[in-house]
PDB file of C-alpha atoms in Angstrom:
ATOM      1  CA  UNK U   1      10.277 -10.351   1.552  1.00 76.00           C
ATOM      2  CA  UNK U   2       9.875  -9.304   5.387  1.00 83.00           C
ATOM      3  CA  UNK U   3       8.078 -10.396   8.268  1.00 92.00           C
ATOM      4  CA  UNK U   4       5.864  -7.469  10.078  1.00 96.00           C
ATOM      5  CA  UNK U   5       3.745  -7.503  12.972  1.00 97.00           C
ATOM      6  CA  UNK U   6       1.496  -4.867  14.240  1.00 98.00           C
ATOM      7  CA  UNK U   7      -0.235  -4.627  17.493  1.00 97.00           C
ATOM      8  CA  UNK U   8      -2.906  -4.115  18.124  1.00 97.00           C
ATOM      9  CA  UNK U   9      -4.437  -5.847  15.265  1.00 97.00           C
ATOM     10  CA  UNK U  10      -7.789  -4.097  16.084  1.00 97.00           C
ATOM     11  CA  UNK U  11      -9.337  -1.895  18.547  1.00 97.00           C
ATOM     12  CA  UNK U  12     -12.287  -0.194  19.636  1.00 98.00           C
ATOM     13  CA  UNK U  13     -11.893   3.276  20.814  1.00 97.00           C
ATOM     14  CA  UNK U  14     -13.991   6.301  22.426  1.00 97.00           C
ATOM     15  CA  UNK U  15     -13.464   9.336  20.860  1.00 97.00           C
ATOM     16  CA  UNK U  16     -11.105  12.064  22.316  1.00 97.00           C
ATOM     17  CA  UNK U  17      -8.725   8.934  23.558  1.00 97.00           C
ATOM     18  CA  UNK U  18      -5.416   8.152  21.661  1.00 98.00           C
ATOM     19  CA  UNK U  19      -4.141   4.740  20.562  1.00 98.00           C
ATOM     20  CA  UNK U  20      -0.559   3.929  19.940  1.00 98.00           C
ATOM     21  CA  UNK U  21      -0.044   1.091  17.145  1.00 98.00           C
ATOM     22  CA  UNK U  22       3.417  -0.703  16.813  1.00 98.00           C
ATOM     23  CA  UNK U  23       5.083  -2.212  14.044  1.00 98.00           C
ATOM     24  CA  UNK U  24       8.041  -4.567  14.337  1.00 98.00           C
ATOM     25  CA  UNK U  25       9.938  -5.706  11.414  1.00 97.00           C
ATOM     26  CA  UNK U  26      12.192  -9.379  11.466  1.00 95.00           C
ATOM     27  CA  UNK U  27      15.273  -7.724  10.641  1.00 92.00           C
ATOM     28  CA  UNK U  28      16.304  -4.099   9.692  1.00 92.00           C
ATOM     29  CA  UNK U  29      14.984  -2.158   7.001  1.00 91.00           C
ATOM     30  CA  UNK U  30      15.996   1.349   5.286  1.00 90.00           C
ATOM     31  CA  UNK U  31      12.652   3.101   5.352  1.00 92.00           C
ATOM     32  CA  UNK U  32       9.286   2.737   7.330  1.00 95.00           C
ATOM     33  CA  UNK U  33       6.059   4.112   6.000  1.00 96.00           C
ATOM     34  CA  UNK U  34       2.622   4.634   8.060  1.00 98.00           C
ATOM     35  CA  UNK U  35      -0.851   4.517   5.537  1.00 97.00           C
ATOM     36  CA  UNK U  36      -4.326   4.752   6.402  1.00 97.00           C
ATOM     37  CA  UNK U  37      -6.866   3.079   4.318  1.00 97.00           C
ATOM     38  CA  UNK U  38     -10.458   4.426   4.842  1.00 95.00           C
ATOM     39  CA  UNK U  39     -13.152   1.706   4.370  1.00 90.00           C
ATOM     40  CA  UNK U  40     -13.292   0.901   0.722  1.00 90.00           C
ATOM     41  CA  UNK U  41     -10.798   3.242  -0.073  1.00 94.00           C
ATOM     42  CA  UNK U  42      -7.018   3.204  -1.081  1.00 96.00           C
ATOM     43  CA  UNK U  43      -3.995   3.737   0.730  1.00 96.00           C
ATOM     44  CA  UNK U  44      -2.741   6.831   1.777  1.00 96.00           C
ATOM     45  CA  UNK U  45       0.611   7.770   2.814  1.00 95.00           C
ATOM     46  CA  UNK U  46       0.382   9.150   6.195  1.00 97.00           C
ATOM     47  CA  UNK U  47       4.155   9.820   7.141  1.00 96.00           C
ATOM     48  CA  UNK U  48       7.822   8.018   6.295  1.00 94.00           C
ATOM     49  CA  UNK U  49       9.135   7.104  10.065  1.00 95.00           C
ATOM     50  CA  UNK U  50      12.638   8.255   9.756  1.00 89.00           C
ATOM     51  CA  UNK U  51      15.137   6.582  12.522  1.00 89.00           C
ATOM     52  CA  UNK U  52      16.706   9.120  15.266  1.00 84.00           C
ATOM     53  CA  UNK U  53      14.799  11.915  13.847  1.00 86.00           C
ATOM     54  CA  UNK U  54      11.363  13.380  13.088  1.00 90.00           C
ATOM     55  CA  UNK U  55       9.230  11.822  10.540  1.00 94.00           C
ATOM     56  CA  UNK U  56       8.322  13.355   7.484  1.00 94.00           C
ATOM     57  CA  UNK U  57       4.628  13.945   7.050  1.00 96.00           C
ATOM     58  CA  UNK U  58       2.489  13.957   3.807  1.00 94.00           C
ATOM     59  CA  UNK U  59      -0.057  16.858   3.041  1.00 93.00           C
ATOM     60  CA  UNK U  60      -3.052  16.785   5.310  1.00 94.00           C
ATOM     61  CA  UNK U  61      -1.230  14.903   8.433  1.00 97.00           C
ATOM     62  CA  UNK U  62       0.372  16.409  11.330  1.00 96.00           C
ATOM     63  CA  UNK U  63       2.681  15.619  13.893  1.00 96.00           C
ATOM     64  CA  UNK U  64      -0.033  16.747  16.765  1.00 97.00           C
ATOM     65  CA  UNK U  65      -2.561  14.249  15.264  1.00 97.00           C
ATOM     66  CA  UNK U  66      -0.312  11.390  14.386  1.00 98.00           C
ATOM     67  CA  UNK U  67       2.997  11.323  16.222  1.00 97.00           C
ATOM     68  CA  UNK U  68       5.572   8.852  15.197  1.00 97.00           C
ATOM     69  CA  UNK U  69       8.499   7.285  16.665  1.00 95.00           C
ATOM     70  CA  UNK U  70      11.182   4.839  15.224  1.00 96.00           C
ATOM     71  CA  UNK U  71      13.921   4.532  17.918  1.00 93.00           C
ATOM     72  CA  UNK U  72      15.790   1.726  15.770  1.00 93.00           C
ATOM     73  CA  UNK U  73      15.871   0.002  12.344  1.00 93.00           C
ATOM     74  CA  UNK U  74      13.176  -2.552  13.209  1.00 95.00           C
ATOM     75  CA  UNK U  75      10.715  -0.631  15.195  1.00 96.00           C
ATOM     76  CA  UNK U  76       8.249   2.041  15.060  1.00 97.00           C
ATOM     77  CA  UNK U  77       4.788   3.482  16.347  1.00 97.00           C
ATOM     78  CA  UNK U  78       2.176   5.606  15.439  1.00 98.00           C
ATOM     79  CA  UNK U  79      -0.066   7.446  17.714  1.00 98.00           C
ATOM     80  CA  UNK U  80      -3.863   8.475  16.668  1.00 98.00           C
ATOM     81  CA  UNK U  81      -4.450  11.067  19.024  1.00 98.00           C
ATOM     82  CA  UNK U  82      -7.640  13.223  19.962  1.00 97.00           C
ATOM     83  CA  UNK U  83      -9.597  10.677  17.952  1.00 97.00           C
ATOM     84  CA  UNK U  84     -12.807  10.943  16.418  1.00 97.00           C
ATOM     85  CA  UNK U  85     -15.100   8.532  14.173  1.00 96.00           C
ATOM     86  CA  UNK U  86     -13.347  10.180  10.981  1.00 96.00           C
ATOM     87  CA  UNK U  87     -10.462   8.346  12.368  1.00 97.00           C
ATOM     88  CA  UNK U  88     -11.822   5.009  12.235  1.00 97.00           C
ATOM     89  CA  UNK U  89      -9.552   3.390   9.526  1.00 97.00           C
ATOM     90  CA  UNK U  90      -7.122   0.703   8.813  1.00 97.00           C
ATOM     91  CA  UNK U  91      -3.816   1.675   9.647  1.00 98.00           C
ATOM     92  CA  UNK U  92      -0.703  -0.275   7.957  1.00 98.00           C
ATOM     93  CA  UNK U  93       2.866  -0.062   8.262  1.00 97.00           C
ATOM     94  CA  UNK U  94       4.981  -0.794   5.364  1.00 96.00           C
ATOM     95  CA  UNK U  95       8.803  -1.479   5.124  1.00 95.00           C
ATOM     96  CA  UNK U  96      11.535  -1.304   2.477  1.00 92.00           C
ATOM     97  CA  UNK U  97      14.239  -3.369   3.130  1.00 87.00           C
ATOM     98  CA  UNK U  98      17.113  -1.622   0.845  1.00 78.00           C
ATOM     99  CA  UNK U  99      20.262  -3.146  -0.389  1.00 68.00           C
ATOM    100  CA  UNK U 100      19.039  -2.510  -4.298  1.00 64.00           C
ATOM    101  CA  UNK U 101      15.556  -3.453  -3.927  1.00 70.00           C
ATOM    102  CA  UNK U 102      12.819  -1.098  -3.755  1.00 79.00           C
ATOM    103  CA  UNK U 103      10.204  -3.189  -2.979  1.00 88.00           C
ATOM    104  CA  UNK U 104       7.768  -2.283  -0.007  1.00 92.00           C
ATOM    105  CA  UNK U 105       6.166  -4.631   1.835  1.00 94.00           C
ATOM    106  CA  UNK U 106       2.824  -4.222   4.186  1.00 96.00           C
ATOM    107  CA  UNK U 107       2.407  -5.033   7.649  1.00 96.00           C
ATOM    108  CA  UNK U 108      -1.361  -7.096   8.690  1.00 96.00           C
ATOM    109  CA  UNK U 109      -2.982  -3.641   9.505  1.00 97.00           C
ATOM    110  CA  UNK U 110      -4.740  -2.224  12.471  1.00 98.00           C
ATOM    111  CA  UNK U 111      -8.549  -1.922  12.350  1.00 97.00           C
ATOM    112  CA  UNK U 112      -9.356   0.882  14.356  1.00 97.00           C
ATOM    113  CA  UNK U 113     -12.914   1.530  15.197  1.00 97.00           C
ATOM    114  CA  UNK U 114     -13.778   5.074  17.004  1.00 97.00           C
ATOM    115  CA  UNK U 115     -17.296   5.542  18.685  1.00 96.00           C
TER     116      UNK U 115
ATOM    117  CA  UNK P   1      -0.952  13.372  -7.792  1.00 80.00           C
ATOM    118  CA  UNK P   2      -3.040  10.362  -7.382  1.00 91.00           C
ATOM    119  CA  UNK P   3      -2.508   7.933 -10.623  1.00 96.00           C
ATOM    120  CA  UNK P   4      -5.671   6.615 -12.470  1.00 97.00           C
ATOM    121  CA  UNK P   5      -6.489   3.105 -12.786  1.00 98.00           C
ATOM    122  CA  UNK P   6      -8.944   1.631 -15.020  1.00 96.00           C
ATOM    123  CA  UNK P   7     -11.211  -0.239 -15.264  1.00 97.00           C
ATOM    124  CA  UNK P   8     -12.860   0.547 -11.636  1.00 97.00           C
ATOM    125  CA  UNK P   9     -13.850  -3.249 -11.470  1.00 97.00           C
ATOM    126  CA  UNK P  10     -14.111  -6.149 -13.414  1.00 97.00           C
ATOM    127  CA  UNK P  11     -16.020  -9.320 -13.674  1.00 97.00           C
ATOM    128  CA  UNK P  12     -14.294 -12.819 -15.044  1.00 96.00           C
ATOM    129  CA  UNK P  13     -15.027 -16.210 -15.686  1.00 97.00           C
ATOM    130  CA  UNK P  14     -12.222 -18.729 -14.695  1.00 97.00           C
ATOM    131  CA  UNK P  15      -9.850 -19.029 -17.316  1.00 96.00           C
ATOM    132  CA  UNK P  16     -10.310 -15.688 -19.106  1.00 97.00           C
ATOM    133  CA  UNK P  17      -7.941 -12.727 -19.467  1.00 96.00           C
ATOM    134  CA  UNK P  18      -7.950  -9.375 -18.007  1.00 96.00           C
ATOM    135  CA  UNK P  19      -5.829  -5.971 -18.325  1.00 97.00           C
ATOM    136  CA  UNK P  20      -5.741  -3.165 -15.542  1.00 98.00           C
ATOM    137  CA  UNK P  21      -4.095   0.101 -16.262  1.00 97.00           C
ATOM    138  CA  UNK P  22      -2.453   2.613 -14.341  1.00 97.00           C
ATOM    139  CA  UNK P  23      -1.557   6.162 -15.747  1.00 96.00           C
ATOM    140  CA  UNK P  24       0.195   9.207 -14.439  1.00 94.00           C
ATOM    141  CA  UNK P  25       0.571  12.865 -15.411  1.00 91.00           C
ATOM    142  CA  UNK P  26       3.702  12.921 -13.509  1.00 88.00           C
ATOM    143  CA  UNK P  27       6.860  11.241 -14.440  1.00 87.00           C
ATOM    144  CA  UNK P  28       7.711   8.048 -13.014  1.00 88.00           C
ATOM    145  CA  UNK P  29      10.556   6.287 -11.461  1.00 88.00           C
ATOM    146  CA  UNK P  30       8.634   2.989 -10.644  1.00 90.00           C
ATOM    147  CA  UNK P  31       5.344   1.357 -10.741  1.00 93.00           C
ATOM    148  CA  UNK P  32       4.174  -1.158  -7.923  1.00 94.00           C
ATOM    149  CA  UNK P  33       1.422  -3.451  -8.081  1.00 95.00           C
ATOM    150  CA  UNK P  34      -0.483  -5.229  -5.273  1.00 96.00           C
ATOM    151  CA  UNK P  35      -3.511  -7.276  -4.668  1.00 97.00           C
ATOM    152  CA  UNK P  36      -5.778  -6.751  -1.673  1.00 97.00           C
ATOM    153  CA  UNK P  37      -8.174  -9.488  -0.613  1.00 96.00           C
ATOM    154  CA  UNK P  38     -11.014  -8.121   1.838  1.00 92.00           C
ATOM    155  CA  UNK P  39      -9.804  -7.685   5.532  1.00 89.00           C
ATOM    156  CA  UNK P  40      -6.293  -8.561   4.454  1.00 93.00           C
ATOM    157  CA  UNK P  41      -3.173  -6.433   3.962  1.00 93.00           C
ATOM    158  CA  UNK P  42      -1.921  -5.499   0.405  1.00 95.00           C
ATOM    159  CA  UNK P  43       0.056  -8.163  -1.347  1.00 94.00           C
ATOM    160  CA  UNK P  44       3.397  -7.332  -3.524  1.00 93.00           C
ATOM    161  CA  UNK P  45       2.728  -8.698  -6.853  1.00 92.00           C
ATOM    162  CA  UNK P  46       5.517  -6.743  -8.732  1.00 89.00           C
ATOM    163  CA  UNK P  47       7.659  -3.311  -9.414  1.00 90.00           C
ATOM    164  CA  UNK P  48       8.413  -1.703 -12.682  1.00 90.00           C
ATOM    165  CA  UNK P  49      11.394   0.571 -13.074  1.00 84.00           C
ATOM    166  CA  UNK P  50      11.611   3.461 -15.582  1.00 78.00           C
ATOM    167  CA  UNK P  51      13.215   1.825 -18.500  1.00 71.00           C
ATOM    168  CA  UNK P  52      10.228   0.512 -20.234  1.00 62.00           C
ATOM    169  CA  UNK P  53      10.501  -3.238 -18.829  1.00 67.00           C
ATOM    170  CA  UNK P  54       8.115  -5.751 -18.574  1.00 66.00           C
ATOM    171  CA  UNK P  55       8.024  -8.281 -16.203  1.00 67.00           C
ATOM    172  CA  UNK P  56       6.011 -12.092 -15.619  1.00 67.00           C
ATOM    173  CA  UNK P  57       5.134 -13.526 -12.488  1.00 69.00           C
ATOM    174  CA  UNK P  58       3.519 -17.117 -13.165  1.00 73.00           C
ATOM    175  CA  UNK P  59       0.427 -16.033 -15.283  1.00 86.00           C
ATOM    176  CA  UNK P  60       0.642 -12.319 -14.122  1.00 91.00           C
ATOM    177  CA  UNK P  61       2.673 -10.049 -16.150  1.00 91.00           C
ATOM    178  CA  UNK P  62       3.194  -6.330 -16.239  1.00 93.00           C
ATOM    179  CA  UNK P  63       4.529  -3.416 -18.652  1.00 91.00           C
ATOM    180  CA  UNK P  64       5.631   0.079 -18.070  1.00 91.00           C
ATOM    181  CA  UNK P  65       5.846   2.303 -20.859  1.00 88.00           C
ATOM    182  CA  UNK P  66       8.005   5.573 -19.892  1.00 86.00           C
ATOM    183  CA  UNK P  67       6.926   7.733 -22.734  1.00 87.00           C
ATOM    184  CA  UNK P  68       3.223   7.332 -21.698  1.00 89.00           C
ATOM    185  CA  UNK P  69       3.887   6.779 -18.109  1.00 90.00           C
ATOM    186  CA  UNK P  70       1.574   4.496 -18.247  1.00 92.00           C
ATOM    187  CA  UNK P  71       1.578   0.721 -16.605  1.00 94.00           C
ATOM    188  CA  UNK P  72      -0.596  -2.233 -17.746  1.00 95.00           C
ATOM    189  CA  UNK P  73      -1.105  -5.812 -15.567  1.00 95.00           C
ATOM    190  CA  UNK P  74      -2.287  -8.689 -17.479  1.00 95.00           C
ATOM    191  CA  UNK P  75      -3.933 -11.466 -15.827  1.00 95.00           C
ATOM    192  CA  UNK P  76      -4.317 -14.540 -18.184  1.00 93.00           C
ATOM    193  CA  UNK P  77      -5.917 -17.634 -17.636  1.00 93.00           C
ATOM    194  CA  UNK P  78      -7.472 -16.376 -14.407  1.00 94.00           C
ATOM    195  CA  UNK P  79      -8.182 -18.339 -11.419  1.00 94.00           C
ATOM    196  CA  UNK P  80     -10.431 -17.855  -8.777  1.00 96.00           C
ATOM    197  CA  UNK P  81      -7.334 -17.069  -6.375  1.00 95.00           C
ATOM    198  CA  UNK P  82      -7.094 -14.221  -8.552  1.00 96.00           C
ATOM    199  CA  UNK P  83     -10.053 -12.210  -6.872  1.00 97.00           C
ATOM    200  CA  UNK P  84      -9.358  -9.046  -5.106  1.00 97.00           C
ATOM    201  CA  UNK P  85      -8.779  -5.392  -5.379  1.00 97.00           C
ATOM    202  CA  UNK P  86      -5.362  -4.515  -7.293  1.00 98.00           C
ATOM    203  CA  UNK P  87      -3.549  -1.259  -6.569  1.00 98.00           C
ATOM    204  CA  UNK P  88      -0.957   0.489  -8.486  1.00 97.00           C
ATOM    205  CA  UNK P  89       1.469   2.534  -6.469  1.00 95.00           C
ATOM    206  CA  UNK P  90       3.790   4.956  -8.192  1.00 93.00           C
ATOM    207  CA  UNK P  91       6.939   6.565  -7.066  1.00 90.00           C
ATOM    208  CA  UNK P  92       7.908   9.884  -8.987  1.00 85.00           C
ATOM    209  CA  UNK P  93      11.365  10.238  -8.075  1.00 74.00           C
ATOM    210  CA  UNK P  94      13.973   8.114  -6.902  1.00 66.00           C
ATOM    211  CA  UNK P  95      12.379   8.104  -3.118  1.00 73.00           C
ATOM    212  CA  UNK P  96      10.177   5.058  -1.763  1.00 81.00           C
ATOM    213  CA  UNK P  97       7.086   6.531  -0.618  1.00 85.00           C
ATOM    214  CA  UNK P  98       3.920   5.029  -3.007  1.00 91.00           C
ATOM    215  CA  UNK P  99       1.024   7.192  -4.405  1.00 93.00           C
ATOM    216  CA  UNK P 100      -1.855   4.484  -4.684  1.00 96.00           C
ATOM    217  CA  UNK P 101      -4.558   4.750  -7.400  1.00 97.00           C
ATOM    218  CA  UNK P 102      -8.254   3.894  -6.385  1.00 97.00           C
ATOM    219  CA  UNK P 103      -7.939   0.264  -7.430  1.00 97.00           C
ATOM    220  CA  UNK P 104      -9.419  -1.975  -9.481  1.00 98.00           C
ATOM    221  CA  UNK P 105     -12.202  -4.869  -8.219  1.00 97.00           C
ATOM    222  CA  UNK P 106     -11.562  -7.969  -9.747  1.00 97.00           C
ATOM    223  CA  UNK P 107     -13.960 -10.687  -9.437  1.00 97.00           C
ATOM    224  CA  UNK P 108     -13.378 -14.473 -10.899  1.00 97.00           C
ATOM    225  CA  UNK P 109     -16.415 -16.473 -11.072  1.00 96.00           C
ATOM    226  CA  UNK P 110     -16.451 -20.431 -11.556  1.00 95.00           C
TER     227      UNK P 110
END
């Protein structure tokens, strides 16, 4: 498995501001992803965080709104920019360790409320 | 395209069995099953790769029918701790990004 931590665990923000969420893994992983889970909904993939290069975004998500960094094999950040109440969600990072296993593990999530 | 899960919700008495289905219109490389309790992160249950294999994990097992692009999760002799929302996540190619179904809410009562 993988030990994944996210900071902050929750936050309440004002509209128009930005929040950066951090994801830290206990050891090197092959893949890192960012998902969004709106209240009572399923998980939706935002982007794949690529180490050393620009993230790969899914349809409906853009870099200007959700800039992502992945400076090394154990750490990634997701920024939610110019927030509106519609951005209120749980944001989760997930990792695939690789090495012959495709299992994807999720971090504890960051619960964001935008007022 | 989002996989389709059924049923949307199920209520069981402790000790009863349940089956949750997940189907896709796309050819799948793998199917992943997770359980999520309220306010917590999804917890990995099992992964099935194309090839139609079946896996087991204590009283929870799953199958993957490659011809039908359908997976089923079997919960036998359910326990109170099985309550939660079950999600299937599918991968349509040899990548890793998961496409999740809408989830199945399972409640086990005493």
